[in-house]
Amino acid sequence: MNQSTARKARDTGTEQKSHVLTLPLENTRVDRSPHTYERWLIAKLLRMAGNPPVRFRLWNGDVIEPDEQRAEFTLHLTDPKALYALVTNPNLAFGDLYAAGRLEVEGDLPDLMEALYRAVHEARQKWPKWLDALWRNHAPRSTGISEAKENIHHHYDLGNEFYRLWLDNAEMQYTCAYYETPDLSLEQAQLAKLEHVCRKLRLKPGMTVVEAGCGWGGLARYMARNYGVKVHSYNISREQLDYARKEAHKQGLDHLVEYVEDDYRNISGQYDAFVSIGMLEHVGKENYEAMSELIKRSLKPDGIALLHSIGRNRPMLMNAWIEKRIFPGAYPPSIGEFMQICEHSDFSVLDVENLRLHYAQTLSHWMERFTENEDKVTAMYDEHFTRAWRMYLAGSMSAFRAGNLQLFQVVFAHSDNNQLPQSRQDLYNFPAAPEEG
Amino acid sequence: MNQSTARKARDTGTEQKSHVLTLPLENTRVDRSPHTYERWLIAKLLRMAGNPPVRFRLWNGDVIEPDEQRAEFTLHLTDPKALYALVTNPNLAFGDLYAAGRLEVEGDLPDLMEALYRAVHEARQKWPKWLDALWRNHAPRSTGISEAKENIHHHYDLGNEFYRLWLDNAEMQYTCAYYETPDLSLEQAQLAKLEHVCRKLRLKPGMTVVEAGCGWGGLARYMARNYGVKVHSYNISREQLDYARKEAHKQGLDHLVEYVEDDYRNISGQYDAFVSIGMLEHVGKENYEAMSELIKRSLKPDGIALLHSIGRNRPMLMNAWIEKRIFPGAYPPSIGEFMQICEHSDFSVLDVENLRLHYAQTLSHWMERFTENEDKVTAMYDEHFTRAWRMYLAGSMSAFRAGNLQLFQVVFAHSDNNQLPQSRQDLYNFPAAPEEG
């Protein structure tokens, strides 16, 4: 499906929408010999990237080995222009070229990406200023109310059928699972995540919860089913809400769960708990103070808030390719940046947990299923799309493995709330994951 | 004991040193009627403080009731100058006047302090700029290496005998205990704290630990005794080290524990764990980057670091009186400020726990014992000293109760350390506190 078909499909409400790269694979192959300066560029590129264990095979079959170590991976470039794109803007071009089939990887894709993340992470400390300026990631898109709608539409309205192919079939969770033990299945770990969040919020029957950004509504249903609480869940993705409502109705939860099609900024009322799983990444730093004020006014005096978000060890722009092609407007904050939300309203941080390696495992489970279903994905969209998503999943998994991305769950309360749990002991009284069955 | 006696005692190495207020109680009592503007000043003071439930009884017996609510406490001012000092610089004067016996409190001191903290916290949002400037807390003292020695000497070398009167008799812990259940004794809760810290560090026999600031050395001995690890503990308080070494020797731990009389900035070597309990408050923000680099170079690739510190919900200067009279150089950071330490060296934050109400309970236990031993304290120092410390303990307890102070335990690791615990489950496998006995 190309761009205009995609737009048409969206406008007419047809399923299987795609706003991601759906360009046909480019065929720009040539077989001339590489020039001397092209070989020099590659050597330079490898050095600047911190000498990852990577060799290049060029369009004419020539192979360029790295200086210092044995290569474990081969990157095959199909044409000279691919090389120039890579040298000029590697953050963006690596994903684009891979998606377009102009950069092929021999070796395990996630392992390659992890090796690249680790090498570049070390090397960039020593980059000259001009290189840093050239390769710097661009600023993310705006996340004002109208742009937010477009940004979210871009990603989450790809079609429930698409996500169903590789997300868990327990509650369609498109966020980090909780592998309380390493042997859990994806379904168990996603349910364990929902349970872990409920425990951190100390839910009791009859309480009220507001959720900012609810995906396919799994957390709201889990809370209603297992904790007997009333949940208001906000989302601006129409397709996700359709699914969420049908599912809640099927489960007889209509009296407890209300899904609201609106921007989280329009949340009204006061609740015993404020929860947001995997939305903060889309909020944008410029909106943190407003978000802080929103939580301040939405949370009852003894209420507890929990935000679950991808994050960073220190402030850093989102990878340009992910931000441009996959997740427009995305920005994962460092804890320091996150603290703007807490400090602005004098919230008291009670608990921070980092589930970084849990996200790596979640992505590994997603990728297994995605790989099994690549043919179906290509039939739904096209090969370009499949390759882009393969790169996105592999790259994300390796970013969590390499410590480039983090996953924070932050629990906080009003500063004068003294109705606090004595300890975190009760989070661990019995297993959070259901037995497989 | 007056100042010059105290200095002499210190110089000759005699016990029972005091570098805190040891001025004689001032007798500036008068019994003239208050002027109209003095009454106006008190009404203004009460309004600016957010109308706490407090009445004033003046030097001549006149009583001034608050505008809006019934008073629960009476503050008795012995002289007009006390009133002027209070109006000009309440943060500093309140403690000074109380210590000097020129301000007497009728009603429970910690309850009064909590009511004041809560009222002022609300009210200060609306203070005019001039008032904020007038009442603003002053900048804390420098914490350079030589000043640090003096600052620490000021507080921690008061004499082990003094602290023994009211700290726990298990391991002389002068930091927040961990009341894993609310009914624990001070001794149980302090041992539970040590155990909780060891678990968070995931200690195993044969590991090496470095400790920055070790008090009377209790954590180091606990680690060696219960986990079979080798500990290097740094402290610049001579008296504490003397005690720590004798105690380790008595317990047959000389081969595992080494107490080093040196500034934490001179730590050398690499360790499996870096721990610091209750020292960060004395480090000073200007030294966070250096501290970050110190931890970076002292921690093995798979090592875990834990810092335990009093903190704030948002950046705020230390109470002027505490900083000037009790804890020179003290500054409790917000998590955002704390993150300078983590972000500067690209550390990955694994876990943050806030034990605010545990510190309130610790202080309540300390204060019970302190109150029982006030006669002994006065015999060791003088009444001024006893009153100052009573105010300090009561004020601190109420600051934790009112949410003015926090207690953070922050666990972090190098960004590329993937040898991380699967979950926090194992911190709670069995009770951290020993059974009483």
XYZ file of N, CA and C in Angstrom, chain B residues 137-327:
573
model
N 16.059 31.455 53.644
C 17.172 30.806 54.335
C 18.475 31.197 53.669
N 19.495 31.350 54.448
C 20.798 31.764 53.932
C 21.484 30.587 53.222
N 22.550 30.909 52.500
C 23.294 29.862 51.783
C 24.085 29.012 52.775
N 24.153 27.704 52.542
C 24.904 26.867 53.479
C 26.412 27.090 53.384
N 27.088 26.699 54.442
C 28.549 26.817 54.488
C 29.219 26.006 53.409
N 30.461 26.336 53.124
C 31.230 25.568 52.159
C 31.503 24.170 52.699
N 31.674 23.221 51.784
C 31.989 21.860 52.188
C 33.280 21.374 51.522
N 34.220 22.316 51.305
C 35.555 21.941 50.836
C 36.202 21.016 51.859
N 37.329 20.402 51.490
C 37.900 19.360 52.361
C 38.188 19.883 53.765
N 38.765 21.085 53.899
C 39.091 21.534 55.255
C 37.841 21.956 56.024
N 36.896 22.642 55.330
C 35.658 23.007 56.015
C 34.866 21.765 56.396
N 34.893 20.744 55.532
C 34.136 19.527 55.812
C 34.581 18.959 57.149
N 35.884 18.973 57.372
C 36.419 18.436 58.614
C 35.861 19.197 59.808
N 35.846 20.517 59.693
C 35.320 21.347 60.778
C 33.814 21.125 60.942
N 33.097 21.061 59.799
C 31.650 20.862 59.850
C 31.293 19.546 60.542
N 32.018 18.517 60.202
C 31.719 17.190 60.747
C 32.116 17.135 62.221
N 33.263 17.729 62.517
C 33.740 17.807 63.889
C 32.675 18.471 64.768
N 32.102 19.549 64.227
C 31.091 20.342 64.925
C 29.973 19.464 65.467
N 29.579 18.497 64.678
C 28.401 17.713 65.047
C 28.747 16.343 65.610
N 29.609 15.640 64.921
C 29.779 14.223 65.244
C 30.790 13.965 66.354
N 31.588 14.966 66.676
C 32.553 14.775 67.750
C 32.046 15.347 69.074
N 30.752 15.426 69.209
C 30.184 15.922 70.462
C 30.493 14.990 71.615
N 30.908 13.810 71.319
C 31.176 12.842 72.376
C 30.293 11.626 72.197
N 30.943 10.460 72.096
C 30.169 9.225 71.931
C 29.194 9.025 73.080
N 29.607 9.478 74.281
C 28.741 9.303 75.458
C 27.392 9.970 75.260
N 27.439 11.133 74.620
C 26.210 11.887 74.378
C 25.262 11.097 73.472
N 25.803 10.624 72.349
C 24.947 9.911 71.404
C 24.458 8.579 71.983
N 25.293 7.963 72.815
C 24.919 6.681 73.401
C 23.655 6.809 74.269
N 23.406 8.033 74.760
C 22.240 8.238 75.630
C 20.911 8.031 74.908
N 20.906 8.236 73.599
C 19.586 8.200 72.932
C 19.559 7.449 71.597
N 20.730 7.081 71.029
C 20.708 6.231 69.823
C 20.466 4.779 70.235
N 20.226 3.920 69.238
C 20.012 2.500 69.521
C 21.265 1.883 70.125
N 21.103 0.869 70.939
C 22.276 0.205 71.506
C 22.675 -1.037 70.717
N 22.110 -1.197 69.517
C 22.535 -2.317 68.670
C 23.798 -1.919 67.904
N 23.700 -0.876 67.070
C 24.867 -0.483 66.266
C 25.058 1.024 66.190
N 24.506 1.795 67.181
C 24.714 3.249 67.207
C 24.490 3.875 65.820
N 23.295 3.713 65.297
C 22.979 4.263 63.981
C 22.381 5.655 64.143
N 23.041 6.652 63.553
C 22.509 8.011 63.619
C 21.903 8.375 62.263
N 21.121 7.442 61.696
C 20.433 7.662 60.422
C 19.075 6.970 60.501
N 18.260 7.218 59.489
C 16.891 6.686 59.454
C 16.859 5.170 59.580
N 16.028 4.650 60.480
C 15.829 3.204 60.610
C 14.759 2.739 59.629
N 14.603 1.432 59.521
C 13.631 0.871 58.587
C 12.598 0.065 59.360
N 11.413 0.649 59.554
C 10.338 -0.014 60.292
C 9.537 -0.856 59.314
N 10.063 -2.017 59.020
C 9.381 -2.862 58.033
C 7.979 -3.217 58.524
N 7.810 -3.319 59.849
C 6.465 -3.317 60.442
C 6.472 -2.222 61.510
N 5.296 -1.621 61.772
C 5.296 -0.411 62.610
C 5.638 -0.664 64.072
N 5.588 -1.927 64.511
C 5.754 -2.233 65.931
C 7.211 -2.493 66.316
N 8.150 -2.341 65.394
C 9.549 -2.661 65.710
C 10.109 -1.710 66.773
N 11.035 -2.228 67.577
C 11.798 -1.365 68.480
C 12.838 -0.609 67.656
N 13.435 0.422 68.254
C 14.488 1.169 67.557
C 15.634 0.242 67.160
N 16.019 -0.645 68.075
C 17.125 -1.556 67.780
C 16.793 -2.467 66.590
N 15.597 -3.045 66.622
C 15.190 -3.918 65.504
C 15.160 -3.144 64.190
N 14.610 -1.940 64.239
C 14.440 -1.170 63.004
C 15.793 -0.717 62.443
N 16.751 -0.439 63.337
C 18.079 -0.058 62.842
C 18.777 -1.260 62.215
N 18.649 -2.421 62.828
C 19.250 -3.618 62.224
C 18.529 -3.965 60.917
N 17.222 -3.750 60.881
C 16.470 -3.995 59.643
C 16.957 -3.061 58.534
N 17.286 -1.824 58.887
C 17.826 -0.879 57.891
C 19.129 -1.417 57.302
N 20.034 -1.869 58.196
C 21.313 -2.392 57.725
C 21.080 -3.598 56.800
N 20.166 -4.475 57.205
C 19.858 -5.657 56.398
C 19.263 -5.261 55.044
N 18.344 -4.310 55.061
C 17.682 -3.835 53.838
C 18.729 -3.283 52.855
N 19.675 -2.526 53.393
C 20.740 -1.956 52.552
C 21.601 -3.075 51.961
N 21.979 -4.055 52.780
C 22.793 -5.174 52.279
C 22.068 -5.914 51.167
N 20.766 -6.125 51.356
C 20.000 -6.831 50.320
C 19.957 -6.016 49.037
N 19.741 -4.708 49.157
C 19.690 -3.869 47.959
C 21.023 -3.893 47.213
N 22.103 -4.064 47.954
C 23.431 -4.119 47.319
C 23.742 -5.516 46.787
N 22.860 -6.480 47.085
C 23.023 -7.865 46.625
C 24.403 -8.416 46.991
N 24.768 -8.261 48.257
C 26.083 -8.697 48.724
C 26.198 -10.214 48.727
N 27.384 -10.683 48.380
C 27.697 -12.107 48.491
C 29.063 -12.248 49.141
N 29.293 -13.379 49.849
C 30.582 -13.561 50.544
C 31.765 -13.325 49.612
N 32.780 -12.657 50.116
C 33.989 -12.420 49.336
C 33.969 -11.117 48.552
N 32.804 -10.506 48.452
C 32.743 -9.223 47.740
C 33.464 -8.139 48.540
N 33.761 -7.045 47.840
C 34.379 -5.905 48.508
C 33.429 -4.708 48.459
N 33.447 -3.954 49.547
C 32.543 -2.799 49.673
C 33.354 -1.592 50.114
N 33.032 -0.423 49.559
C 33.599 0.801 50.114
C 32.453 1.662 50.634
N 32.693 2.235 51.798
C 31.649 3.037 52.442
C 32.157 4.460 52.663
N 31.389 5.430 52.162
C 31.764 6.844 52.334
C 31.002 7.411 53.515
N 31.704 7.703 54.606
C 31.061 8.190 55.821
C 30.434 7.038 56.567
N 31.030 6.622 57.673
C 30.568 5.371 58.288
C 30.034 5.550 59.699
N 29.931 6.789 60.187
C 29.431 6.971 61.556
C 30.259 6.146 62.529
N 29.582 5.405 63.391
C 30.292 4.558 64.352
C 30.573 3.163 63.780
N 30.463 3.048 62.456
C 30.948 1.846 61.787
C 30.018 0.651 61.808
N 28.758 0.872 62.194
C 27.826 -0.247 62.353
C 27.535 -1.009 61.073
N 27.348 -0.296 59.964
C 27.027 -0.975 58.702
C 28.181 -1.881 58.281
N 29.402 -1.359 58.383
C 30.574 -2.147 57.978
C 30.643 -3.449 58.781
N 30.444 -3.352 60.085
C 30.496 -4.563 60.915
C 29.356 -5.511 60.573
N 28.165 -4.948 60.333
C 27.015 -5.786 59.990
C 27.281 -6.560 58.703
N 27.827 -5.847 57.709
C 28.127 -6.478 56.416
C 29.148 -7.599 56.575
N 30.186 -7.312 57.338
C 31.253 -8.309 57.537
C 30.699 -9.515 58.290
N 29.986 -9.270 59.380
C 29.418 -10.351 60.199
C 28.440 -11.204 59.427
N 27.512 -10.562 58.726
C 26.371 -11.287 58.155
C 26.528 -11.644 56.688
N 27.445 -10.995 55.998
C 27.590 -11.267 54.566
C 29.011 -11.677 54.174
N 29.933 -11.678 55.134
C 31.297 -12.112 54.834
C 31.984 -11.296 53.754
N 31.695 -9.995 53.704
C 32.341 -9.144 52.708
C 33.458 -8.328 53.360
N 34.385 -7.850 52.520
C 35.469 -6.977 52.998
C 35.047 -5.523 52.822
N 35.151 -4.743 53.880
C 34.665 -3.366 53.818
C 35.774 -2.367 54.146
N 35.896 -1.338 53.295
C 36.725 -0.166 53.603
C 35.784 0.986 53.912
N 35.856 1.509 55.132
C 34.924 2.567 55.533
C 35.673 3.852 55.843
N 35.259 4.939 55.191
C 35.918 6.239 55.349
C 35.117 7.152 56.264
N 35.833 7.863 57.120
C 35.183 8.818 58.002
C 36.234 9.845 58.417
N 35.790 11.080 58.696
C 36.757 12.073 59.179
C 36.481 12.429 60.628
N 35.587 11.715 61.277
C 35.324 11.984 62.685
C 36.157 11.011 63.538
N 37.176 11.541 64.202
C 38.130 10.748 64.987
C 37.434 9.916 66.062
N 36.521 10.565 66.790
C 35.865 9.861 67.897
C 35.030 8.690 67.424
N 34.329 8.905 66.303
C 33.525 7.812 65.766
C 34.414 6.652 65.348
N 35.565 6.993 64.727
C 36.478 5.941 64.259
C 37.059 5.149 65.426
N 37.408 5.839 66.494
C 37.939 5.144 67.673
C 36.947 4.085 68.143
N 35.708 4.522 68.258
C 34.654 3.604 68.689
C 34.512 2.437 67.703
N 34.456 2.794 66.398
C 34.232 1.786 65.350
C 35.320 0.707 65.378
N 36.571 1.151 65.524
C 37.685 0.192 65.494
C 37.657 -0.731 66.699
N 37.409 -0.143 67.866
C 37.355 -0.966 69.081
C 36.269 -2.017 68.950
N 35.141 -1.586 68.442
C 33.978 -2.479 68.327
C 34.269 -3.610 67.330
N 34.884 -3.263 66.197
C 35.205 -4.288 65.191
C 36.200 -5.290 65.773
N 37.156 -4.778 66.515
C 38.167 -5.647 67.122
C 37.503 -6.612 68.112
N 36.629 -6.046 68.955
C 35.909 -6.850 69.947
C 35.127 -7.972 69.261
N 34.577 -7.669 68.095
C 33.751 -8.654 67.389
C 34.583 -9.573 66.482
N 35.929 -9.429 66.531
C 36.790 -10.295 65.718
C 36.641 -10.060 64.222
N 36.457 -8.806 63.847
C 36.224 -8.506 62.426
C 37.389 -7.752 61.788
N 38.518 -7.689 62.477
C 39.653 -6.911 61.970
C 40.084 -7.328 60.567
N 39.932 -8.632 60.274
C 40.393 -9.106 58.960
C 39.435 -8.715 57.829
N 38.242 -8.277 58.174
C 37.251 -7.937 57.135
C 36.973 -6.438 57.038
N 37.128 -5.732 58.150
C 36.733 -4.322 58.159
C 37.950 -3.425 58.359
N 38.116 -2.457 57.475
C 39.160 -1.452 57.693
C 38.519 -0.062 57.728
N 38.697 0.622 58.872
C 38.193 1.982 58.987
C 39.312 2.945 58.636
N 39.052 3.833 57.685
C 40.083 4.733 57.186
C 39.757 6.167 57.615
N 40.688 6.816 58.317
C 40.451 8.204 58.700
C 40.861 9.114 57.554
N 39.918 9.392 56.679
C 40.227 10.229 55.526
C 38.919 10.730 54.919
N 39.044 11.788 54.139
C 37.892 12.331 53.430
C 37.451 11.329 52.364
N 36.127 11.222 52.161
C 35.628 10.246 51.171
C 36.206 10.521 49.783
N 36.608 11.770 49.527
C 37.141 12.107 48.203
C 38.467 11.424 47.917
N 39.072 10.869 48.964
C 40.349 10.183 48.759
C 40.192 8.670 48.662
N 38.994 8.191 48.495
C 38.762 6.753 48.307
C 39.561 6.269 47.105
N 40.241 5.122 47.260
C 40.959 4.541 46.124
C 40.560 3.079 45.973
N 40.859 2.507 44.824
C 40.521 1.110 44.576
C 39.180 0.946 43.896
N 38.862 -0.315 43.543
C 37.559 -0.635 42.905
C 36.845 -1.699 43.711
N 35.538 -1.553 43.841
C 34.758 -2.379 44.760
C 33.489 -2.911 44.088
N 32.958 -3.992 44.668
C 31.690 -4.542 44.170
C 30.507 -3.687 44.593
N 30.703 -2.923 45.651
C 29.593 -2.078 46.110
C 30.137 -0.771 46.661
N 29.409 0.299 46.385
C 29.698 1.617 46.945
C 28.484 2.002 47.763
N 28.691 2.322 49.031
C 27.540 2.653 49.863
C 27.833 3.887 50.703
N 26.809 4.698 50.886
C 26.959 5.861 51.740
C 25.610 6.153 52.391
N 25.607 6.065 53.711
C 24.357 6.230 54.464
C 24.441 7.541 55.251
N 23.633 8.487 54.873
C 23.574 9.727 55.650
C 24.800 10.604 55.530
N 25.497 10.542 54.415
C 26.612 11.468 54.219
C 26.317 12.510 53.141
N 25.498 12.135 52.160
C 25.256 13.033 51.028
C 24.732 14.394 51.487
N 23.976 14.416 52.578
C 23.473 15.678 53.140
C 24.617 16.648 53.426
N 25.828 16.100 53.685
C 26.971 16.947 54.043
C 27.904 17.216 52.865
N 27.576 16.634 51.700
C 28.497 16.710 50.564
C 28.432 18.075 49.877
N 27.234 18.625 49.757
C 27.104 19.930 49.093
C 26.979 19.760 47.592
N 25.977 20.435 47.012
C 25.677 20.302 45.586
C 26.882 20.563 44.704
N 27.737 21.514 45.152
C 28.881 21.888 44.316
C 29.865 20.727 44.168
N 29.700 19.699 44.996
C 30.623 18.551 44.921
C 29.993 17.315 44.290
N 28.762 17.445 43.763
C 28.080 16.253 43.230
C 28.793 15.657 42.016
N 29.307 16.534 41.143
C 29.974 15.988 39.958
C 31.228 15.217 40.351
N 31.969 15.770 41.300
C 33.187 15.088 41.767
C 32.800 13.762 42.439
N 31.720 13.787 43.190
C 31.267 12.559 43.847
C 30.873 11.516 42.800
N 30.204 11.991 41.754
C 29.805 11.113 40.656
C 31.033 10.438 40.036
N 32.064 11.243 39.797
C 33.280 10.683 39.191
C 33.977 9.722 40.137
N 33.930 10.046 41.419
C 34.507 9.153 42.427
C 33.818 7.789 42.394
N 32.489 7.793 42.363
C 31.752 6.521 42.349
C 32.038 5.786 41.044
N 32.068 6.525 39.948
C 32.356 5.931 38.638
C 33.665 5.134 38.671
N 34.689 5.731 39.255
C 35.981 5.049 39.220
C 36.130 4.020 40.343
N 35.280 4.096 41.381
C 35.414 3.172 42.518
C 34.573 1.917 42.371
N 33.668 1.919 41.400
C 32.714 0.824 41.282
C 33.121 -0.111 40.148
N 33.237 -1.418 40.458
C 33.540 -2.407 39.417
C 32.436 -2.406 38.360
N 32.740 -2.964 37.166
C 31.754 -2.916 36.076
C 30.377 -3.462 36.471
N 30.341 -4.528 37.274
C 29.037 -5.072 37.666
C 28.628 -4.653 39.075
N 29.261 -3.623 39.599
C 28.992 -3.205 40.964
C 27.675 -2.452 41.120
N 27.244 -2.355 42.358
C 26.003 -1.622 42.672
C 26.308 -0.545 43.708
N 25.742 0.634 43.504
C 25.931 1.740 44.446
C 24.611 2.074 45.121
N 24.698 2.439 46.384
C 23.502 2.875 47.120
C 23.842 4.121 47.921
N 23.066 5.178 47.716
C 23.180 6.377 48.545
C 21.870 6.568 49.304
N 22.020 6.816 50.575
C 20.868 6.988 51.484
C 21.003 8.392 52.045
N 20.010 9.221 51.796
C 20.164 10.632 52.175
C 18.821 11.280 52.482
N 18.851 12.223 53.408
C 17.705 13.098 53.576
C 17.537 13.907 52.294
N 16.314 14.162 51.906
C 16.094 14.893 50.662
C 14.876 15.791 50.743
N 14.517 16.311 49.596
C 13.406 17.251 49.486
C 12.528 16.857 48.311
N 11.297 17.350 48.320
C 10.446 17.188 47.142
C 10.876 18.111 46.010
N 11.471 19.235 46.376
C 11.996 20.136 45.343
C 13.114 20.955 45.972
N 13.957 21.562 45.142
C 15.127 22.260 45.682
C 14.723 23.324 46.709
N 15.432 23.357 47.811
C 15.053 24.219 48.933
C 16.269 24.290 49.852
N 16.543 25.463 50.385
C 17.671 25.548 51.304
C 17.331 24.885 52.623
N 18.366 24.423 53.318
C 18.198 23.839 54.644
C 17.665 24.913 55.578
N 16.881 24.511 56.529
C 16.440 25.431 57.570
C 17.662 26.127 58.175
N 17.591 27.471 58.254
C 18.765 28.264 58.632
C 19.283 27.890 60.018
N 18.385 27.650 60.931
C 18.821 27.361 62.300
C 19.561 26.022 62.374
N 18.979 24.993 61.730
C 19.639 23.674 61.715
C 21.027 23.811 61.070
N 21.067 24.545 59.957
C 22.316 24.622 59.207
C 23.367 25.413 59.998
N 22.935 26.461 60.706
C 23.889 27.308 61.427
C 24.290 26.703 62.766
N 23.325 26.156 63.482
C 23.598 25.757 64.869
C 23.880 24.276 65.029
N 23.306 23.438 64.150
C 23.380 21.992 64.381
C 24.234 21.296 63.325
N 23.925 21.548 62.071
C 24.547 20.812 60.971
C 25.197 21.741 59.974
